[in-house]
Structure formats: structure tokens, C-alpha cells
Short mmCIF file of C-alpha atoms in Angstrom, two decimals:
data_model
loop_
_atom_site.label_atom_id
_atom_site.label_comp_id
_atom_site.label_asym_id
_atom_site.label_seq_id
_atom_site.Cartn_x
_atom_site.Cartn_y
_atom_site.Cartn_z
CA MET O 1 0.00 0.00 0.00
CA ARG O 2 1.47 3.33 -1.07
CA ILE O 3 1.06 6.40 1.12
CA ASP O 4 0.65 9.75 -0.60
CA GLY O 5 3.49 12.24 0.25
CA THR O 6 1.01 15.09 0.78
CA PHE O 7 -0.92 13.02 3.30
CA LEU O 8 2.28 12.14 5.20
CA ARG O 9 3.39 15.75 5.48
CA ALA O 10 -0.04 16.79 6.76
CA LEU O 11 0.06 14.05 9.39
CA LEU O 12 3.48 15.13 10.70
CA LEU O 13 2.42 18.80 10.86
CA GLY O 14 -0.62 17.88 12.90
CA LEU O 15 1.42 15.92 15.39
CA ALA O 16 3.84 18.86 15.85
CA VAL O 17 1.00 21.32 16.50
CA ALA O 18 -0.52 18.96 19.04
CA ALA O 19 2.79 18.55 20.91
CA THR O 20 3.34 22.32 21.02
CA THR O 21 -0.16 22.91 22.36
CA PHE O 22 0.34 20.24 25.02
CA LEU O 23 3.68 21.70 26.23
CA SER O 24 2.24 25.23 26.34
CA ALA O 25 -0.61 24.04 28.49
CA CYS O 26 1.80 22.33 30.88
CA GLY O 27 3.95 25.48 31.13
CA ARG O 28 0.99 27.66 32.00
CA GLY O 29 0.28 25.38 34.89
CA ARG O 30 3.67 26.05 36.70
CA PRO O 31 4.27 29.28 38.69
CA ALA O 32 7.27 31.49 37.59
CA PRO O 33 10.27 31.54 39.99
CA PRO O 34 10.51 34.68 42.14
CA PRO O 35 13.26 37.19 41.18
CA GLN O 36 16.51 36.81 43.19
CA GLY O 37 17.63 39.65 45.53
CA PRO O 38 21.17 41.05 46.11
CA ALA O 39 23.79 38.44 46.96
CA GLU O 40 24.73 38.31 50.62
CA VAL O 41 28.48 38.86 51.08
CA GLY O 42 30.81 39.15 54.10
CA VAL O 43 32.74 42.41 54.37
CA VAL O 44 35.49 43.88 56.54
CA THR O 45 35.48 47.60 57.22
CA LEU O 46 38.95 49.12 57.05
CA SER O 47 40.21 51.51 59.69
CA PRO O 48 43.66 53.12 60.16
CA GLU O 49 46.05 51.24 62.45
CA ARG O 50 49.42 51.96 64.01
CA VAL O 51 51.90 49.44 62.58
CA VAL O 52 55.62 48.96 63.25
CA LEU O 53 57.17 48.03 59.91
CA THR O 54 60.04 45.58 59.86
CA THR O 55 62.09 43.91 57.15
CA GLU O 56 64.11 40.70 57.12
CA LEU O 57 67.59 40.99 55.66
CA PRO O 58 69.85 37.98 54.98
CA GLY O 59 73.40 37.97 56.30
CA ARG O 60 76.15 36.07 58.06
CA THR O 61 77.87 36.28 61.41
CA VAL O 62 81.38 37.73 61.65
CA PRO O 63 83.76 37.54 64.65
CA TYR O 64 84.01 40.69 66.72
CA LEU O 65 87.82 40.41 66.77
CA VAL O 66 90.09 38.10 64.77
CA ALA O 67 93.80 37.52 65.53
CA GLU O 68 95.93 35.38 63.23
CA VAL O 69 98.81 34.39 65.49
CA ARG O 70 102.19 34.21 63.72
CA PRO O 71 105.74 33.87 65.09
CA GLN O 72 107.96 36.95 65.01
CA VAL O 73 111.25 35.02 65.26
CA ASN O 74 112.58 31.76 63.83
CA GLY O 75 112.90 28.67 65.97
CA LEU O 76 111.58 25.30 67.10
CA ILE O 77 108.25 24.94 68.91
CA ARG O 78 109.02 23.46 72.32
CA GLU O 79 105.52 23.67 73.83
CA ARG O 80 101.88 24.24 72.89
CA ALA O 81 100.14 25.60 75.97
CA PHE O 82 96.46 25.52 74.91
CA GLU O 83 93.78 23.07 73.85
CA GLU O 84 92.34 23.51 70.39
CA GLY O 85 88.87 25.07 70.60
CA SER O 86 89.37 26.38 74.14
CA ASP O 87 88.83 29.92 75.40
CA VAL O 88 91.92 31.99 76.17
CA LYS O 89 92.52 35.40 77.68
CA ALA O 90 94.62 38.18 76.24
CA GLY O 91 98.23 37.53 77.25
CA ASP O 92 97.83 33.78 77.77
CA LEU O 93 100.75 31.64 76.53
CA LEU O 94 99.96 29.78 73.31
CA TYR O 95 103.35 28.50 72.08
CA GLN O 96 106.91 28.52 73.39
CA ILE O 97 109.77 28.79 70.90
CA ASP O 98 113.15 27.45 72.04
CA PRO O 99 114.68 30.52 73.77
CA ALA O 100 118.27 29.18 74.13
CA PRO O 101 119.85 30.88 71.07
CA TYR O 102 118.07 34.14 71.82
CA GLN O 103 119.09 34.02 75.49
CA ALA O 104 122.72 33.52 74.39
CA ALA O 105 122.49 36.44 71.97
CA TYR O 106 121.05 38.59 74.71
CA ASP O 107 123.85 37.68 77.14
CA GLN O 108 126.46 38.35 74.46
CA ALA O 109 124.97 41.77 73.73
CA LYS O 110 125.05 42.66 77.42
CA ALA O 111 128.69 41.62 77.62
CA ALA O 112 129.56 43.76 74.61
CA LEU O 113 127.81 46.68 76.27
CA ALA O 114 129.82 46.18 79.42
CA MET O 115 133.08 46.22 77.42
CA ALA O 116 132.08 49.40 75.65
CA GLU O 117 131.13 51.09 78.89
CA ALA O 118 134.47 50.03 80.45
CA ASN O 119 136.44 51.83 77.71
CA LEU O 120 134.46 55.02 78.05
CA PRO O 121 135.89 56.46 81.35
CA ALA O 122 139.54 56.19 80.22
CA ALA O 123 138.78 57.95 76.94
CA ARG O 124 136.93 60.69 78.77
CA LEU O 125 139.81 61.24 81.28
CA ARG O 126 142.39 61.36 78.46
CA VAL O 127 140.46 64.15 76.76
CA GLU O 128 140.21 66.12 79.99
CA ARG O 129 143.99 65.83 80.65
CA LEU O 130 145.03 66.78 77.14
CA LYS O 131 142.69 69.76 77.13
CA GLY O 132 144.70 71.41 79.93
CA LEU O 133 148.04 70.61 78.26
CA VAL O 134 146.90 72.05 74.96
CA ASP O 135 146.05 75.32 76.64
CA ILE O 136 149.70 75.67 77.83
CA ARG O 137 151.01 74.24 74.53
CA ALA O 138 152.57 71.26 76.32
CA VAL O 139 151.13 68.85 73.73
CA GLY O 140 150.21 69.31 70.16
CA GLN O 141 146.66 70.02 68.95
CA GLN O 142 146.67 66.78 66.96
CA ASP O 143 147.04 64.69 70.09
CA TYR O 144 144.03 66.41 71.60
CA ASP O 145 141.95 65.89 68.46
CA ASP O 146 142.83 62.21 68.38
CA ALA O 147 141.78 61.79 72.01
CA THR O 148 138.48 63.59 71.33
CA ALA O 149 137.77 61.30 68.39
CA ALA O 150 138.53 58.26 70.51
CA LEU O 151 136.04 59.47 73.13
CA LEU O 152 133.33 59.92 70.50
CA ARG O 153 134.00 56.42 69.18
CA ALA O 154 133.73 55.01 72.69
CA GLU O 155 130.42 56.78 73.26
CA ALA O 156 129.08 55.55 69.91
CA SER O 157 130.18 52.03 70.79
CA VAL O 158 128.21 52.23 74.02
CA ALA O 159 125.12 53.44 72.18
CA ALA O 160 125.43 50.67 69.59
CA SER O 161 125.87 48.09 72.31
CA LYS O 162 122.75 49.35 74.11
CA ALA O 163 120.77 49.02 70.86
CA ALA O 164 122.10 45.50 70.36
CA VAL O 165 121.03 44.60 73.89
CA GLU O 166 117.54 45.97 73.29
CA SER O 167 117.25 44.07 69.99
CA ALA O 168 118.35 40.85 71.65
CA ARG O 169 115.93 41.43 74.51
CA VAL O 170 113.03 42.00 72.07
CA ASN O 171 113.86 38.83 70.13
CA LEU O 172 114.03 36.88 73.36
CA SER O 173 110.64 38.27 74.41
CA TYR O 174 109.15 36.97 71.14
CA THR O 175 109.95 33.35 71.97
CA PRO O 176 106.87 32.95 74.17
CA ILE O 177 103.92 33.48 71.75
CA ARG O 178 100.94 34.92 73.62
CA SER O 179 97.34 35.55 72.63
CA PRO O 180 96.80 39.20 71.62
CA ILE O 181 93.05 39.07 72.35
CA SER O 182 90.57 37.16 74.46
CA GLY O 183 88.58 34.62 72.49
CA ARG O 184 88.31 31.06 71.29
CA THR O 185 91.16 29.25 69.60
CA GLY O 186 90.82 27.29 66.38
CA ARG O 187 92.85 24.45 64.95
CA SER O 188 96.61 24.58 65.47
CA SER O 189 98.61 24.38 62.24
CA VAL O 190 101.83 23.17 63.96
CA THR O 191 102.83 20.67 66.61
CA VAL O 192 105.63 20.52 69.13
CA GLY O 193 109.00 20.21 67.36
CA ALA O 194 107.92 22.10 64.24
CA LEU O 195 110.27 24.70 62.79
CA VAL O 196 108.60 28.06 62.31
CA ALA O 197 109.77 31.23 60.60
CA GLY O 198 109.26 34.79 61.66
CA TYR O 199 106.21 36.47 60.03
CA GLN O 200 105.40 33.36 57.99
CA PRO O 201 102.27 33.56 55.80
CA VAL O 202 100.48 30.66 57.50
CA PRO O 203 99.22 31.50 61.02
CA LEU O 204 99.94 29.09 63.84
CA VAL O 205 96.38 29.46 65.15
CA VAL O 206 93.46 31.86 64.78
CA VAL O 207 91.84 33.35 67.88
CA GLN O 208 88.33 34.81 67.46
CA GLN O 209 86.30 36.82 69.92
CA LEU O 210 82.68 35.59 69.76
CA ASP O 211 81.05 37.66 72.50
CA PRO O 212 79.84 40.03 71.26
CA ILE O 213 79.60 39.08 67.59
CA TYR O 214 78.92 41.01 64.39
CA VAL O 215 76.17 40.27 61.88
CA ASP O 216 76.68 41.70 58.38
CA VAL O 217 73.56 41.89 56.21
CA THR O 218 72.84 43.42 52.81
CA GLN O 219 70.02 45.76 51.80
CA SER O 220 69.24 46.97 48.29
CA SER O 221 69.86 50.61 47.52
CA ALA O 222 66.34 50.83 46.01
CA GLU O 223 64.88 49.83 49.38
CA LEU O 224 66.92 52.54 51.09
CA LEU O 225 65.60 55.14 48.66
CA ARG O 226 62.03 53.95 49.27
CA LEU O 227 62.45 54.25 53.03
CA ARG O 228 63.99 57.70 52.71
CA GLU O 229 61.05 58.84 50.56
CA GLY O 230 58.59 57.41 53.09
CA PHE O 231 60.19 59.42 55.91
CA ARG O 232 60.23 62.54 53.75
CA ARG O 233 56.50 62.28 52.97
CA GLY O 234 55.67 61.55 56.59
CA ASP O 235 54.27 58.07 55.91
CA LEU O 236 56.87 56.62 58.28
CA LYS O 237 58.19 57.88 61.59
CA ARG O 238 61.10 56.79 63.73
CA GLU O 239 60.33 55.35 67.15
CA SER O 240 63.01 56.57 69.54
CA SER O 241 62.46 53.74 72.01
CA SER O 242 63.25 51.05 69.41
CA GLU O 243 65.60 52.91 67.10
CA GLY O 244 68.59 50.81 66.22
CA ARG O 245 67.26 47.62 67.83
CA VAL O 246 67.50 44.44 65.76
CA ARG O 247 66.17 40.93 66.22
CA LEU O 248 67.65 37.80 64.70
CA VAL O 249 66.19 34.65 63.16
CA LEU O 250 68.50 31.63 63.06
CA GLU O 251 69.02 29.33 60.10
CA ASP O 252 66.50 26.77 61.40
CA GLY O 253 63.80 29.46 61.74
CA SER O 254 63.99 29.81 65.51
CA PRO O 255 64.34 33.32 66.99
CA TYR O 256 67.57 34.33 68.72
CA PRO O 257 66.65 35.27 72.31
CA ARG O 258 68.82 38.41 72.57
CA GLU O 259 68.38 41.75 70.83
CA GLY O 260 71.17 43.47 68.96
CA LYS O 261 71.96 46.99 67.82
CA LEU O 262 72.58 48.50 64.42
CA LYS O 263 76.16 49.79 64.40
CA PHE O 264 76.50 51.45 61.01
CA ARG O 265 75.40 51.39 57.38
CA ASP O 266 78.11 51.31 54.73
CA VAL O 267 78.37 54.34 52.45
CA THR O 268 79.35 52.38 49.34
CA VAL O 269 76.95 50.49 47.07
CA ASP O 270 78.27 47.21 45.69
CA PRO O 271 78.10 47.67 41.89
CA THR O 272 77.65 43.92 41.29
CA THR O 273 74.63 43.49 43.59
CA GLY O 274 73.28 47.03 43.98
CA SER O 275 73.20 46.67 47.76
CA VAL O 276 74.86 48.14 50.81
CA THR O 277 76.14 46.37 53.92
CA LEU O 278 74.66 46.91 57.37
CA ARG O 279 76.58 45.80 60.45
CA MET O 280 74.88 44.84 63.70
CA VAL O 281 76.34 43.64 66.99
CA PHE O 282 74.70 41.01 69.20
CA PRO O 283 75.59 39.69 72.65
CA ASN O 284 76.65 36.05 72.42
CA PRO O 285 77.54 34.82 75.94
CA ASP O 286 76.47 31.21 75.21
CA HIS O 287 78.34 31.13 71.87
CA VAL O 288 75.18 30.09 70.03
CA LEU O 289 76.25 32.25 67.09
CA LEU O 290 79.37 30.99 65.36
CA PRO O 291 81.32 32.77 62.61
CA GLY O 292 79.92 32.19 59.14
CA MET O 293 76.37 31.21 60.19
CA TYR O 294 73.53 32.24 57.87
CA VAL O 295 70.95 34.34 59.72
CA ARG O 296 68.12 36.77 58.98
CA ALA O 297 68.07 40.11 60.77
CA VAL O 298 64.68 41.67 61.53
CA VAL O 299 65.26 45.42 61.30
CA GLU O 300 62.64 47.95 62.38
CA GLU O 301 62.21 50.42 59.53
CA GLY O 302 59.77 52.83 61.13
CA VAL O 303 56.20 53.33 62.35
CA SER O 304 53.16 53.98 60.14
CA GLU O 305 50.52 55.74 62.22
CA ASN O 306 47.67 55.38 59.66
CA ALA O 307 48.28 52.07 57.94
CA LEU O 308 45.48 50.30 56.08
CA LEU O 309 45.55 46.50 56.32
CA ALA O 310 43.30 44.49 54.01
CA PRO O 311 42.59 40.78 54.60
CA GLN O 312 44.44 38.59 52.14
CA GLN O 313 41.30 36.60 51.26
CA GLY O 314 39.76 39.85 49.99
CA VAL O 315 42.62 40.60 47.58
CA THR O 316 42.82 38.76 44.26
CA ARG O 317 44.87 39.20 41.10
CA ASP O 318 43.93 39.57 37.48
CA THR O 319 45.43 37.72 34.55
CA LYS O 320 48.39 40.11 34.53
CA GLY O 321 49.08 39.59 38.24
CA ALA O 322 47.86 43.05 39.29
CA PRO O 323 46.09 43.00 42.70
CA TYR O 324 42.54 44.25 43.11
CA ALA O 325 39.70 44.05 45.62
CA LEU O 326 35.92 44.29 45.53
CA VAL O 327 34.37 46.89 47.83
CA VAL O 328 30.82 47.96 48.52
CA GLY O 329 30.19 51.18 46.58
CA LYS O 330 28.02 54.09 47.64
CA ASP O 331 25.17 52.74 45.50
CA GLY O 332 25.31 49.33 47.20
CA ASN O 333 26.91 47.63 44.23
CA ALA O 334 30.21 45.74 44.12
CA GLU O 335 33.02 47.99 42.91
CA GLN O 336 36.44 46.78 41.74
CA ARG O 337 39.49 48.72 42.98
CA ALA O 338 43.05 48.36 41.70
CA LEU O 339 45.49 48.17 44.62
CA GLN O 340 49.11 48.96 45.34
CA LEU O 341 50.53 46.63 48.01
CA ASP O 342 53.60 47.13 50.17
CA ARG O 343 54.05 43.85 52.05
CA ALA O 344 52.24 41.07 53.87
CA LEU O 345 51.79 41.45 57.62
CA GLY O 346 50.52 38.16 58.95
CA ASP O 347 47.28 37.33 57.08
CA ARG O 348 46.77 40.89 55.82
CA TRP O 349 48.22 43.12 53.11
CA LEU O 350 49.57 46.58 53.79
CA VAL O 351 47.77 48.69 51.18
CA THR O 352 49.41 51.95 50.07
CA LYS O 353 47.00 52.89 47.28
CA GLY O 354 43.49 51.98 46.15
CA LEU O 355 41.61 51.83 49.47
CA ALA O 356 40.54 54.42 52.03
CA PRO O 357 39.43 54.31 55.67
CA GLY O 358 35.83 53.17 55.93
CA ASP O 359 35.88 51.05 52.77
CA ARG O 360 34.04 47.75 53.09
CA VAL O 361 36.09 45.04 51.45
CA LEU O 362 34.38 41.83 50.32
CA VAL O 363 36.01 38.74 51.86
CA ASP O 364 33.19 36.12 51.78
CA GLY O 365 30.96 35.23 48.83
CA LEU O 366 33.28 36.63 46.16
CA MET O 367 32.25 33.91 43.71
CA LYS O 368 28.61 35.03 43.82
CA VAL O 369 29.12 38.63 42.66
CA ARG O 370 30.61 40.54 39.79
CA PRO O 371 31.70 44.19 39.60
CA GLY O 372 28.58 46.36 39.35
CA ALA O 373 26.21 43.75 40.83
CA PRO O 374 24.10 44.70 43.88
CA VAL O 375 25.22 43.10 47.14
CA LYS O 376 23.92 42.74 50.67
CA PRO O 377 26.91 43.34 52.99
CA VAL O 378 27.07 41.62 56.38
CA PRO O 379 30.04 41.43 58.80
CA ALA O 380 32.57 38.82 57.76
CA GLY O 381 31.92 35.43 59.37
CA ALA O 382 28.16 35.98 59.62
CA THR O 383 27.46 34.43 56.20
CA PRO O 384 27.39 30.60 56.09
CA LYS O 385 29.93 29.16 53.72
CA ALA O 386 28.85 26.85 50.94
CA GLY O 387 29.24 23.20 51.85
CA ALA O 388 29.66 23.95 55.56
CA PRO O 389 28.13 21.32 57.88
CA PRO O 390 25.10 22.33 59.93
CA ALA O 391 25.74 23.66 63.39
CA PRO O 392 25.60 20.93 66.03
CA THR O 393 22.72 21.00 68.48
CA ALA O 394 23.18 20.65 72.21
CA PRO O 395 22.04 17.30 73.59
CA ARG O 396 18.84 17.39 75.56
#
């Protein structure tokens, strides 16, 4: 049986009209959803705060005093009078060089001085006698001149002998090698019986004073210029009670229990790093800080009397990495503000530009609003978070 094409098309059109009519009737039977109101968001109202600004600068510890002990005369080491790694006082004996040849030289110089002094009185008396005879022309002038020259030679011999005695005494005094400073000794480079040379390039031992101890840190010159500009504008002020005080964070992250002081800031910028060196001094009675340790110094830069701190959860970044925040505008709509941030202080950002006191920053419900959309602000924490479990009820 063949079906006419016109009849088939008419049948399909009728079915489509019937389906449309049926769906329209069903739609008229359902009520329309009510219009949604402004999204409820949590906000934090900003107010000026007094904040002490600090910065962490990396650096290393440096001994307060360093003495590289070297011999000043040649000789054999007869004794080492200290234990490696022990504390010594200034003037304590470290090494003893064999003093025998220097003692003999000293005795010989004293004997030569005695001989020179013994010849001096006779020469002086001869000059005095010939002076009277010359006046009466009993002796010739040449004899008197020769006697005067002999006296001068005897006096010069005495002076030379005294200098030789002093030189021998000094050399003898160099045979005991003593510590020039108080501090802690390092590893000894020689043992008993070693032959050492005066003023040799390799030190016998290095003594370092560790209490107090220096900490040298570096700070960029750009940061110094920024701080100087902040003080000039009045954004930062110096706090006299804490000026120059420094705290220290050790390599493992633990704080050092004692405060230090800023000694000086170098006047030369390192051209390779663009930074300057700051030197601090810290008490170190327990010798916790050792030379060469990596530390971080917490330096107080100044005080900002009217700082604005925005919660970090209220600050986001665009595709270019620029920070911005959503605030409640005067018309009750969400308004996007571009921000300029200084640093993070705990869980908040220090904002230098883009926000003002009294601004209400959105921190909860940010995913529900867009810039320009109306919002219903409530204090942060009052809005339930999506997916949060219901509050537990007290047992009856």
C-alpha cells in the first residue's frame, strides 16, 4: 500500500501542533520563579592602624675580633700551651719557641755593652787631661783631636751596644707566643717540634672573639631610597624607644633570644649586587652564634601611624598579576578597585594605594558577585559558607 506524500506531510504537521499545544498548556500550569535579591556577602570595614614596619635581611655572622697568630722570630716549637677550641685570655701563653739561642744572643749583647762602657771612662779622662796641656802648649793640637775622636767612638760604641742589647731582649721576648686578644682558639697548624719562621704567611692558630659578635647583612639601595622617601613624605616615623634595635632569626627558623643593635650602614653600594652592607652587633655569651652562620636580621624600619591593612582573602589578582579588591560602593553595588601593596603582615596586606578608611572590602561570597552587581553586605563570618556542615545542636 502506497502512502501519498502530501498526506504524510499533513500528518506530521498535525502531530507537531498537538505537541506544542500540550507543552504550552503544561507550562501555563507552573508558577514562575521569584526574582533573586542582592547576593549576601561578608565584608570587613577598614580603619587606620598603628603598625611597626620591619624587614628581614639575609646575612652572616662575623667575629668581633680576629687575631691570626704568627711567630715573630725563627725557631723550634718546644711547647703548645692551649687546647684547640678552648677559650683563652689576652696575654695567655699559646706557644713557646726554644729561647736558648736568643738568650745567648742577649747575654752576648750585654757583655759587649759592658766592654764598651768600660772603655768610656779612660777615653773621657784622656780628653780632659790633654785639654789642659793644649792650653799651655805642652802637647800638640793633633794629640788632643785624636783623644776627642777616641772618646766619641767610645760613646758611639756604648750606644750601639745598648741598641744590640735591646734588639736581643726583644727577640728573646718573642719566643713565648701569647694571645693578643681574648677569644676562642681554632685548629693549630703546627705541633711541638715544628720549625717556624718569623712572620710566615700561614698562622699558627686563629683566635676569634665571639662575645659580642657582628652580623653583616645586605640591603638593596632601592629599598633605602624607598624608606627615605617614606620618611620625607611623613608616611613613616622613627620610634626613639626602638631605634637601632635588631632581632635575629636563626638558620632553622627559631628566633635568637637576645636583641642586637645596628652599628652602622656602609656608604658604598656594591656595583655587582646594587646593595649596601649593614653591620649589627649582638651579645653572644652562650656562643650560640658561630662565625659564618647564615641568619636573617629583623630590622625595624619605622612606624606607620595610619596604615590600612586588608585581609588577604579579599585581595585577588587579574590575569596580569595586578592586585585588586571588591568593595561595597556608595550605591550598594560591588566595585572593583586596583590596589598597590607594600608587604604582607601576617594574614593581611599593607595597602598603600586603592583603598581608604571606611571602605568595606568583600572577603566572603566573592564567587557570587561581579563588579557592578548589587550586594547585601554583612560582617565577615556571619554568612554561612557553601558546603559547611550544619551547626551541632546541644544534647537534651
